[in-house]
Coordinates of N, CA and C in Angstrom, one line a residue:
X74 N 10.0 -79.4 156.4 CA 10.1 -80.0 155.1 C 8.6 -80.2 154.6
X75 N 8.2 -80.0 153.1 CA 7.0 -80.0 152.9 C 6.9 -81.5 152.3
X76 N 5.3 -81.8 152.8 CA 5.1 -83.4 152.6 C 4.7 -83.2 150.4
X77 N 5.5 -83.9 150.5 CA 4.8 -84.4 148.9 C 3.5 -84.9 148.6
X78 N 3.0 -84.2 147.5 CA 1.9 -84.6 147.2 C 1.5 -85.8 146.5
X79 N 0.3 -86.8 147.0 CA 0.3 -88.0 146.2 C 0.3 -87.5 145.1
X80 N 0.6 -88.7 143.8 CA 0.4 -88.4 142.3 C -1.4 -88.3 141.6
X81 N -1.2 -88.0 141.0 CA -2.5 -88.0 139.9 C -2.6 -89.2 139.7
X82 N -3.9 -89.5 139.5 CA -4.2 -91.2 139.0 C -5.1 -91.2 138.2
X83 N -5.2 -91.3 136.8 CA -6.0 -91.3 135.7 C -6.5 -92.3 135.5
X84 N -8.0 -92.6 135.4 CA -8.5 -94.1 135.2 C -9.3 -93.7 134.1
X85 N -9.3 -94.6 133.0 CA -9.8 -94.4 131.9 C -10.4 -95.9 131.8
X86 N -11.9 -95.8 131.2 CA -12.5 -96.7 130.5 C -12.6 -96.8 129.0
X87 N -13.0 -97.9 128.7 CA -13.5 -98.1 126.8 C -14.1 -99.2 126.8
X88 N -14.7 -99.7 125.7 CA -14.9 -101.2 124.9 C -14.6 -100.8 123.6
X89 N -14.4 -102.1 123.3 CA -14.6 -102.4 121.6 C -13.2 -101.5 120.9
X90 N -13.7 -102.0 119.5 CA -12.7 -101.3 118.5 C -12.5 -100.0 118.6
X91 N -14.1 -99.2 118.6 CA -14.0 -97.9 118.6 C -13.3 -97.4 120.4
X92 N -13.6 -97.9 121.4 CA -12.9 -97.2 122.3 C -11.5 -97.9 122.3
X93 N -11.0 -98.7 121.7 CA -9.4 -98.8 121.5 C -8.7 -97.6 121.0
X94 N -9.8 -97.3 119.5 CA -9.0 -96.2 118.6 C -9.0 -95.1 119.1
X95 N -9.7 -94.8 120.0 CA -9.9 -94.0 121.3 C -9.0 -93.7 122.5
X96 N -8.5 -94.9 122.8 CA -7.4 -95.0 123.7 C -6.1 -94.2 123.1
X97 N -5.7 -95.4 121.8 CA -4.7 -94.9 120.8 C -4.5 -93.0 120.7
X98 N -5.7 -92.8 120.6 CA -5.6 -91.3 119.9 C -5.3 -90.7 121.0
X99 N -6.0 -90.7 122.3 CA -5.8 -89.9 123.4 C -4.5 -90.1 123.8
X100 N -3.9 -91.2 123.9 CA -2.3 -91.4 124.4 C -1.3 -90.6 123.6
X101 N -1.8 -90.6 122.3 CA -0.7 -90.3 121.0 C -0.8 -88.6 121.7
X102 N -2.1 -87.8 122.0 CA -1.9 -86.2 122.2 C -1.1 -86.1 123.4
X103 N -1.3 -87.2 124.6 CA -0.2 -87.1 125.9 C 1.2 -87.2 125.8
X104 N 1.6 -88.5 124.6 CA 3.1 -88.7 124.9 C 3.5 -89.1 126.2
X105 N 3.6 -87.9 127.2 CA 4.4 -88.0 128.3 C 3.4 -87.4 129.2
X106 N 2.8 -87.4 130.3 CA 2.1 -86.2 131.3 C 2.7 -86.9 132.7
X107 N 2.8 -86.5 133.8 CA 3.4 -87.0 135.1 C 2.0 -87.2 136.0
X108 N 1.4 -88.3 135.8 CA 0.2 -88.9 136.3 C 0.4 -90.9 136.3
X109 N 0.0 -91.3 137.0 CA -0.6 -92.7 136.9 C -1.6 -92.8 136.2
X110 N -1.6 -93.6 134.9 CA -2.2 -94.0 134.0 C -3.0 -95.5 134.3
X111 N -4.1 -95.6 134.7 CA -4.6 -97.1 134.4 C -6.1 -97.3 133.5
X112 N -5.8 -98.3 132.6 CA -6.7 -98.7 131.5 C -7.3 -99.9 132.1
X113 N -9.0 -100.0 131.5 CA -9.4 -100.8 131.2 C -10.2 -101.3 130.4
X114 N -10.1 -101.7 129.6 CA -10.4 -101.4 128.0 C -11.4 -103.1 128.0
X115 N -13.0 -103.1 127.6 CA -12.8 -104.3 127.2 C -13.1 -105.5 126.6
X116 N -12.9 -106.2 126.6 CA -11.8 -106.9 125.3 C -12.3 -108.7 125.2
X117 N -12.2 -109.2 124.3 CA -12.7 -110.5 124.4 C -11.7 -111.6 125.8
X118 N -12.6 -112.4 126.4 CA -11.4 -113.0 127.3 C -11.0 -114.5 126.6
X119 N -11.1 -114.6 125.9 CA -10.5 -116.4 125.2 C -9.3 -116.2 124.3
X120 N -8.6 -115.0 124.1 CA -7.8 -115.2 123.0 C -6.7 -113.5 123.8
X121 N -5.3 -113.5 123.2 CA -4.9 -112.7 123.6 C -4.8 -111.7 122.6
X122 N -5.1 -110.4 123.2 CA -5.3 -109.1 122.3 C -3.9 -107.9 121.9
X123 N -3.1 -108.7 122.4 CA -1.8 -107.8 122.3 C -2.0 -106.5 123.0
X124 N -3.0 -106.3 123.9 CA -3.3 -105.0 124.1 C -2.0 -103.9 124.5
X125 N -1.4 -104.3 125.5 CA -0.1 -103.5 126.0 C 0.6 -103.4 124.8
X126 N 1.4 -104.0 123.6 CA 2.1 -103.8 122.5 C 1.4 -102.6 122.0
X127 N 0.1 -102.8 121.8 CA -0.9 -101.8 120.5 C -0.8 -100.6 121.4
X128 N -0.9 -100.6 122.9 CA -1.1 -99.0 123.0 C 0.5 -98.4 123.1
X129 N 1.7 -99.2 123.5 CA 3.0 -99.1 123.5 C 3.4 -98.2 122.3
X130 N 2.6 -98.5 121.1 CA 2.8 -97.8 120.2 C 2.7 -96.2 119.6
X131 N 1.1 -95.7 120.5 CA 1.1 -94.8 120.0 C 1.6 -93.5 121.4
X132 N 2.7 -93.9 122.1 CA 3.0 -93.3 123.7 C 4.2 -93.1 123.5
X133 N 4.8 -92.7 124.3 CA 6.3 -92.3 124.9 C 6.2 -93.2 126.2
X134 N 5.2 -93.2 126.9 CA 4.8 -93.5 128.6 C 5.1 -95.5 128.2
X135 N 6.0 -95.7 129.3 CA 5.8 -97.2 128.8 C 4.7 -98.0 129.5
X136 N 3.8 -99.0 129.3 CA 3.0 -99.5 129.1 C 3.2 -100.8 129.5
X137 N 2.6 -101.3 130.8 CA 2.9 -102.4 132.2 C 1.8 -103.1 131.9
X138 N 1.8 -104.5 132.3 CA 0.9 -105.2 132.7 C 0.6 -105.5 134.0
X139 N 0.1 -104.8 135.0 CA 0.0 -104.6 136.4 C 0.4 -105.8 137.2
X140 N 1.3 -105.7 138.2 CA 1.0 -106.7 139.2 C 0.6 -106.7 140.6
X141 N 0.3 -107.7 140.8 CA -0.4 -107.8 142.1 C 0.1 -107.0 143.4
X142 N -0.2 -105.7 143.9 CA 0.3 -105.4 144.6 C 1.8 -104.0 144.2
X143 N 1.6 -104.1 143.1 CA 2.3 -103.2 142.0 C 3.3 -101.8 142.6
X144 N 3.8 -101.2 143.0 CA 3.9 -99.1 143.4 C 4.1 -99.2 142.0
X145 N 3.1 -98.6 141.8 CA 2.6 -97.9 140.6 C 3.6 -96.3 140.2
X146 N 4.0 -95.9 139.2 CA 4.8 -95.0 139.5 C 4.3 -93.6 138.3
X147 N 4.1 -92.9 138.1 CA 3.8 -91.4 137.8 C 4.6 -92.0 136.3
X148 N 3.9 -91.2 135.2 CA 4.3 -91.5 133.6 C 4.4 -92.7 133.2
X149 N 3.6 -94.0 134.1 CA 3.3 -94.7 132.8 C 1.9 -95.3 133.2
X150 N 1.9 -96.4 131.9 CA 0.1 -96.6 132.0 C 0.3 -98.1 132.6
X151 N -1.0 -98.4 133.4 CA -1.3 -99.9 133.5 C -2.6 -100.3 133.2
X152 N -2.4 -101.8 132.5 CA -3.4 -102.5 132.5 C -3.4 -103.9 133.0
X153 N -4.6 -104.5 133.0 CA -4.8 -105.9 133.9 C -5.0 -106.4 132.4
X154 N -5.0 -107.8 133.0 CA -5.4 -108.7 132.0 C -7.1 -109.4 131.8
X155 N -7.6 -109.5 130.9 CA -8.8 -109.6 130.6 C -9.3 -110.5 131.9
X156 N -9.1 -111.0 132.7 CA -9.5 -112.2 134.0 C -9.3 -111.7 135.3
X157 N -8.1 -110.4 135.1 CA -7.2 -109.9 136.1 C -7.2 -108.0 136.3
X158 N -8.5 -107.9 137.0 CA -9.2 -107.0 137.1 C -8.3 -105.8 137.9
X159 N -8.1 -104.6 137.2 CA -7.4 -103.7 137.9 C -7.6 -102.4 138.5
X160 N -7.3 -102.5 139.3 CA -7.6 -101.2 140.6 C -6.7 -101.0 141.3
X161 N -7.1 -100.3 142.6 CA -6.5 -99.3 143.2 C -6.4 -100.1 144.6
X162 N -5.0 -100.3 145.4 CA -5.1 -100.6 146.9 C -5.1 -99.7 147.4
X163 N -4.0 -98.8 147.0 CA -3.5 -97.2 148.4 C -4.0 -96.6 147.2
X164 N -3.2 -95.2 147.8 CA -3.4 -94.0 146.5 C -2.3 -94.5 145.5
X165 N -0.9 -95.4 145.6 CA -0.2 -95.7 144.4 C 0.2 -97.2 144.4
X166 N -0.8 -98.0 144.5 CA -0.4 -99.4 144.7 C -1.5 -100.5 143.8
X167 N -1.3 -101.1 142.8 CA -2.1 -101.7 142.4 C -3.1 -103.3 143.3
X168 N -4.3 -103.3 142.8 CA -4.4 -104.9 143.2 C -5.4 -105.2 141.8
X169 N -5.0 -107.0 141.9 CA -5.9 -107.5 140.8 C -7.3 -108.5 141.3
X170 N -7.9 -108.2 140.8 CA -9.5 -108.9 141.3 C -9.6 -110.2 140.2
X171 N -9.2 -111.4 140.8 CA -9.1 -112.3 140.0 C -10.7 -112.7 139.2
X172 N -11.0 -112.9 138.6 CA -12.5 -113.3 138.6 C -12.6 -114.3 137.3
X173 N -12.2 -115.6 136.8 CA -12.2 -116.7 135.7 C -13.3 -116.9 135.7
X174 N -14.6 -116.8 136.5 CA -15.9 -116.7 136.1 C -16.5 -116.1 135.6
X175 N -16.3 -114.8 135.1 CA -16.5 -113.7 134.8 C -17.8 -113.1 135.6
X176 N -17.8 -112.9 137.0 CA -18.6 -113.1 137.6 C -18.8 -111.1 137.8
X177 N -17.9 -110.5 137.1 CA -18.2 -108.9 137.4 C -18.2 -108.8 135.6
X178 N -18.3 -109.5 135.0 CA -19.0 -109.0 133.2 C -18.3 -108.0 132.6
X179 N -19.7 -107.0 132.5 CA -19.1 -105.8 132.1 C -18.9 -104.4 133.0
X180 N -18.6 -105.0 134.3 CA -18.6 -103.8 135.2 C -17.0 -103.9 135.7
X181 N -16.5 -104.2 134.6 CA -14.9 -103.7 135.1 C -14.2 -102.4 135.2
X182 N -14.9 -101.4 134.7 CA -15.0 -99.8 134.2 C -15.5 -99.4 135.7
X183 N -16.1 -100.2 136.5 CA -16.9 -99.6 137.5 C -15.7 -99.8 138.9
X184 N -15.3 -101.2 138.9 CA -14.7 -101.6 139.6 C -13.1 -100.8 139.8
X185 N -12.9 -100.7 138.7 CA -11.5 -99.6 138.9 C -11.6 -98.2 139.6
X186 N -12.9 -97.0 138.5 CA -13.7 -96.1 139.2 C -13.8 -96.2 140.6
X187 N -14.5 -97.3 141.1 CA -15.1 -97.1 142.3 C -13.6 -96.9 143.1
X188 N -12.7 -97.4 142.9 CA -11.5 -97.8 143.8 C -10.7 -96.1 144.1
X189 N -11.0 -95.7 142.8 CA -10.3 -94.0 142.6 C -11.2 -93.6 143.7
X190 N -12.4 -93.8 143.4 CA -13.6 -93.1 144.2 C -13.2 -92.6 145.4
X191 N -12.8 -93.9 146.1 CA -12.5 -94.3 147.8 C -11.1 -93.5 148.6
X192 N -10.1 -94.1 147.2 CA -8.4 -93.6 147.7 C -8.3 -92.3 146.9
X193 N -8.4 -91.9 145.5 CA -7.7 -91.0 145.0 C -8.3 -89.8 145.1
X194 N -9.3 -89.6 145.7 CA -9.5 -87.9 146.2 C -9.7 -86.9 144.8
X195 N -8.9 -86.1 145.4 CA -9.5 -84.9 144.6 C -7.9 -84.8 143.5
X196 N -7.1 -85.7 143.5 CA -6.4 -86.0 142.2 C -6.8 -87.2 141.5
X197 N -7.7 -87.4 141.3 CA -8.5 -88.4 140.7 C -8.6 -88.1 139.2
X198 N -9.2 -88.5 138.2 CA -9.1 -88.5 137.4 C -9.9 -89.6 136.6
X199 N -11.7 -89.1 136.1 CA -11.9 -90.7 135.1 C -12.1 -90.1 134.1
X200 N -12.2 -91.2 132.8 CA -12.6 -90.8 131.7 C -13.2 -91.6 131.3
X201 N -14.4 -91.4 130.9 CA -15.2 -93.1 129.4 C -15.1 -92.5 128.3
X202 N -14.8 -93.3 127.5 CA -14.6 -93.4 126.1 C -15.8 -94.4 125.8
X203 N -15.4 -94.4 124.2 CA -16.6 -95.1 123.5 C -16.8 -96.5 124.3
X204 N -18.0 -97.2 124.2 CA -18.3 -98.3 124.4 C -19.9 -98.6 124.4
X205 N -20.1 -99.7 124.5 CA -21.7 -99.6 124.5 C -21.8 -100.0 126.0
X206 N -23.3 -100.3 126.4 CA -24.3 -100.5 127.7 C -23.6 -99.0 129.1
X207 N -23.6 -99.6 129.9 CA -23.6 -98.2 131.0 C -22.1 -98.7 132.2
X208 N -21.5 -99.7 131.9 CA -20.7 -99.8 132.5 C -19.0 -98.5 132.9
X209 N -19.3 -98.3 134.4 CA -18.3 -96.9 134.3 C -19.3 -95.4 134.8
X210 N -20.7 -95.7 134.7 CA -21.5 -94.3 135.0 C -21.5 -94.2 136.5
X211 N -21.7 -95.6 137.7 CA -21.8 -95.7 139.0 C -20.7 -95.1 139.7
X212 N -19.4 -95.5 138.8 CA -17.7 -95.5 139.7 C -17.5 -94.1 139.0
X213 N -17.7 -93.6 138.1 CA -17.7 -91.7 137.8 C -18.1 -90.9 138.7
X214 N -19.3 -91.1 139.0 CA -20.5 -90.4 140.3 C -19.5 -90.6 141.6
X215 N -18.9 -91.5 141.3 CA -18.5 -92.0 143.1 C -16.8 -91.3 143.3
X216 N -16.2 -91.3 141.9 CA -15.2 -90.2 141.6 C -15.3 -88.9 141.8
X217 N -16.8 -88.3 141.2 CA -17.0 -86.8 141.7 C -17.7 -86.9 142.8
X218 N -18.1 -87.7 143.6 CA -18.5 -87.1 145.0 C -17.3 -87.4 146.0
X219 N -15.9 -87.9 145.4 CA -15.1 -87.6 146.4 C -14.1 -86.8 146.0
X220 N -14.7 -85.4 145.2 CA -13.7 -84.1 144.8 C -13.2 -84.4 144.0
X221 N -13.0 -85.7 143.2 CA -11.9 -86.1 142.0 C -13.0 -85.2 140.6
X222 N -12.0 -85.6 139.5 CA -12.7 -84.9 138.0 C -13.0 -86.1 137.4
X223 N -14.1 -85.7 136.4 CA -14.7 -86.6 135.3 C -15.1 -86.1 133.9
X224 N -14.5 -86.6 133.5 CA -14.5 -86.8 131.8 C -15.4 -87.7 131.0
X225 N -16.1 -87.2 129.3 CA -16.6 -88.5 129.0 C -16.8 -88.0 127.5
X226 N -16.6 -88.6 126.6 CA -16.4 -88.4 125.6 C -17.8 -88.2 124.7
X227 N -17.6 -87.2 123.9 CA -18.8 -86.7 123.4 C -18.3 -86.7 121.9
X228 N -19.3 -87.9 120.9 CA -18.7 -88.0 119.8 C -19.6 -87.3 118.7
X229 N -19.0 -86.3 117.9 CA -20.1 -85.9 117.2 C -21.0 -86.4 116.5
X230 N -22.3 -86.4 116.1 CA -23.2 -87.6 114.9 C -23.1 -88.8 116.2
X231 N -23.4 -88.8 117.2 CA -23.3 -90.4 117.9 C -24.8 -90.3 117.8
X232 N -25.6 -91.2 117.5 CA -26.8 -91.4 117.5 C -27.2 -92.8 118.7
X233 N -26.5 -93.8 118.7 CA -26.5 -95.1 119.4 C -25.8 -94.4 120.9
X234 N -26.8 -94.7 121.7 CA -26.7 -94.7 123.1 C -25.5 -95.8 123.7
X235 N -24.6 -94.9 124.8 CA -23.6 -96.2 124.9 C -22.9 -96.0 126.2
X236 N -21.6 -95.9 126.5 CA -21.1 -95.6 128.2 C -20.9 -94.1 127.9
X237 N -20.2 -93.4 127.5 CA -20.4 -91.7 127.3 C -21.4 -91.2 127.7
X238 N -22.6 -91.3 127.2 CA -24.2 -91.1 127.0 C -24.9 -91.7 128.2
X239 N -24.6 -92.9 128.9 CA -25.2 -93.1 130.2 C -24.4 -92.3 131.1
X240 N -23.1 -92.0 131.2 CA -22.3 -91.7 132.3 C -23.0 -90.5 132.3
X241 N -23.1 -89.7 131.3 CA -23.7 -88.5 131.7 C -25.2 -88.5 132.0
X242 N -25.7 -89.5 131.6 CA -27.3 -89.7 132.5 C -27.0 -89.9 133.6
X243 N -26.7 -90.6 133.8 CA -26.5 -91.0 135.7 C -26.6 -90.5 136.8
X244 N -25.5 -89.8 136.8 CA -25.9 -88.9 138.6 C -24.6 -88.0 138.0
X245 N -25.5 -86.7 138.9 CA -24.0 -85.8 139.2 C -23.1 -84.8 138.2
X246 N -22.9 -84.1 137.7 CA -22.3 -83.1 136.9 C -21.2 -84.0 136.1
X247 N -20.9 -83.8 135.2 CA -19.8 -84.2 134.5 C -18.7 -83.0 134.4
X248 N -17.4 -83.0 134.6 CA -16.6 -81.9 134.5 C -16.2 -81.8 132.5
X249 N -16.0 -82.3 132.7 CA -15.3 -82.1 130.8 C -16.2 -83.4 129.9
X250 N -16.9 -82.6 128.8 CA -17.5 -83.2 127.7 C -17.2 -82.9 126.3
X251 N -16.5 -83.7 125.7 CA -15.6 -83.1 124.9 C -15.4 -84.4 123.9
X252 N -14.5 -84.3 122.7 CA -13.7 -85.3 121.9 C -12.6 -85.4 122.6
X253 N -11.8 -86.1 122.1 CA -10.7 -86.5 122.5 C -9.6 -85.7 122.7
X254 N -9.7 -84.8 121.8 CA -8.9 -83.7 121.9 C -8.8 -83.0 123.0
X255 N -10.2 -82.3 123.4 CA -10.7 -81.5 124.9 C -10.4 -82.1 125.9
X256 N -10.4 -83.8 126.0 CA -10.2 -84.4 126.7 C -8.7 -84.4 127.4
X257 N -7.9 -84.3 126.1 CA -6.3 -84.7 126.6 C -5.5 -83.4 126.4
X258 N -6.5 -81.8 126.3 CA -6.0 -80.7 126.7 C -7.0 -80.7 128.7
X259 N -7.9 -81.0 128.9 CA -8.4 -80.6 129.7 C -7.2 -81.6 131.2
X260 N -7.0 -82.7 130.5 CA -6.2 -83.3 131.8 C -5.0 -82.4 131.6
X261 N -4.2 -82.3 130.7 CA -3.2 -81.7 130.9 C -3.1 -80.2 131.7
X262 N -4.4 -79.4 131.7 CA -4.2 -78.3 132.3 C -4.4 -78.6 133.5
X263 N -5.1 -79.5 134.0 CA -4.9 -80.2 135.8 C -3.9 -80.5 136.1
X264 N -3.0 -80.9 135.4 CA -2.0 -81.3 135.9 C -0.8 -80.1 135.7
X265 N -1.5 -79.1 135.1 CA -0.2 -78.2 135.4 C -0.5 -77.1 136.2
X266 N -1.9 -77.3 136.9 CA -2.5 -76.3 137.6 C -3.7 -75.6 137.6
X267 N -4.0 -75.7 136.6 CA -4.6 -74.9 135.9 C -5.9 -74.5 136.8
X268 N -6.0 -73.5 137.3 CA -7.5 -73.0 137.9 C -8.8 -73.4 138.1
X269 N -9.3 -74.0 137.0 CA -10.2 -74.1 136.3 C -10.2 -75.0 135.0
X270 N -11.3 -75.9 134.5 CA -11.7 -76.8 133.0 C -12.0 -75.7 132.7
X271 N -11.3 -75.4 131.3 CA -12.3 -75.3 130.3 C -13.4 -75.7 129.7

């Protein structure tokens, strides 16, 4: 009997308004893909952002607020809560990194990354979206040096240096540089096989 293959695990980064509308748009071209979806988008911590509803919106994939210790399951997305830091235990099991101090800032993009880095191999999967400073360039590098793919969004007219624009300074080749578009044709052909990125 042939062993099943673990799932795809897609970790996507953002900040701010612009990488929300970012999120939105990329989910709206997936609809449905058969991957593990996790977001971390981020977001002010004093007030609540509705975030699960807002992206519930533009998906088919239903849209979790992870728990501690989670089986995470193929076609839908998770996210943590702005205090309640989300990652990877196994290859399909979530954990949350509690942190009320904010004692990891803005390296939450990193902390998820790095976790793909370690467990999810060469079905790995990051992406950064808009955001500003470099948080997400460390845990990419650490994605493609364990065979997984990397994505990062390339906006046209971006003049302001931000997470896209460091990830790709950083270290290491980037696999797909693209809008959002290229972005959410290029996962899709991984997941259906495909040879080769375009």
């Amino acid at each position: 009997m042939l062993e099943k293959s673990p799932p795809w695990i897609i970790a996507i980064g953002a900040s701010g308004a612009e990488g929300l509308c970012d999120l939105q748009t990329l989910l709206a071209k997936w609809q449905e893909i058969d991957a593990i979806v996790m977001i971390v988008l981020h977001r002010p911590w004093e007030k609540d952002t509705h975030l699960r509803q807002i992206l519930q919106r533009s998906t088919h994939m239903s849209v979790e607020i992870a728990d501690q210790g989670q089986q995470l399951r193929a076609g839908c997305i998770y996210i943590g809560e702005p205090s309640r830091h989300l990652c990877l235990l196994s290859d399909s099991t979530s954990i949350l990194i509690f942190d009320p101090t904010r004692a990891h800032r803005n390296r939450t993009v990193d902390l998820l990354f790095n976790s793909l880095g370690v467990l999810g191999g060469q079905r790995a999967i990051g992406i950064v979206l808009s955001g500003s400073l470099d948080d997400g360039s460390r845990g990419l590098a650490k994605i493609h040096d364990a065979g997984g793919y990397t994505m990062v969004l390339r906006r046209e007219g971006q003049l302001q240096s931000g997470m896209p624009e460091n990830a790709r300074a950083y270290d290491g080749p980037v696999d797909v540089v693209g809008d959002v578009s290229a972005i959410a044709k290029a996962v899709k052909e991984l997941l259906a096989g495909a040879p080769q990125l375009s």
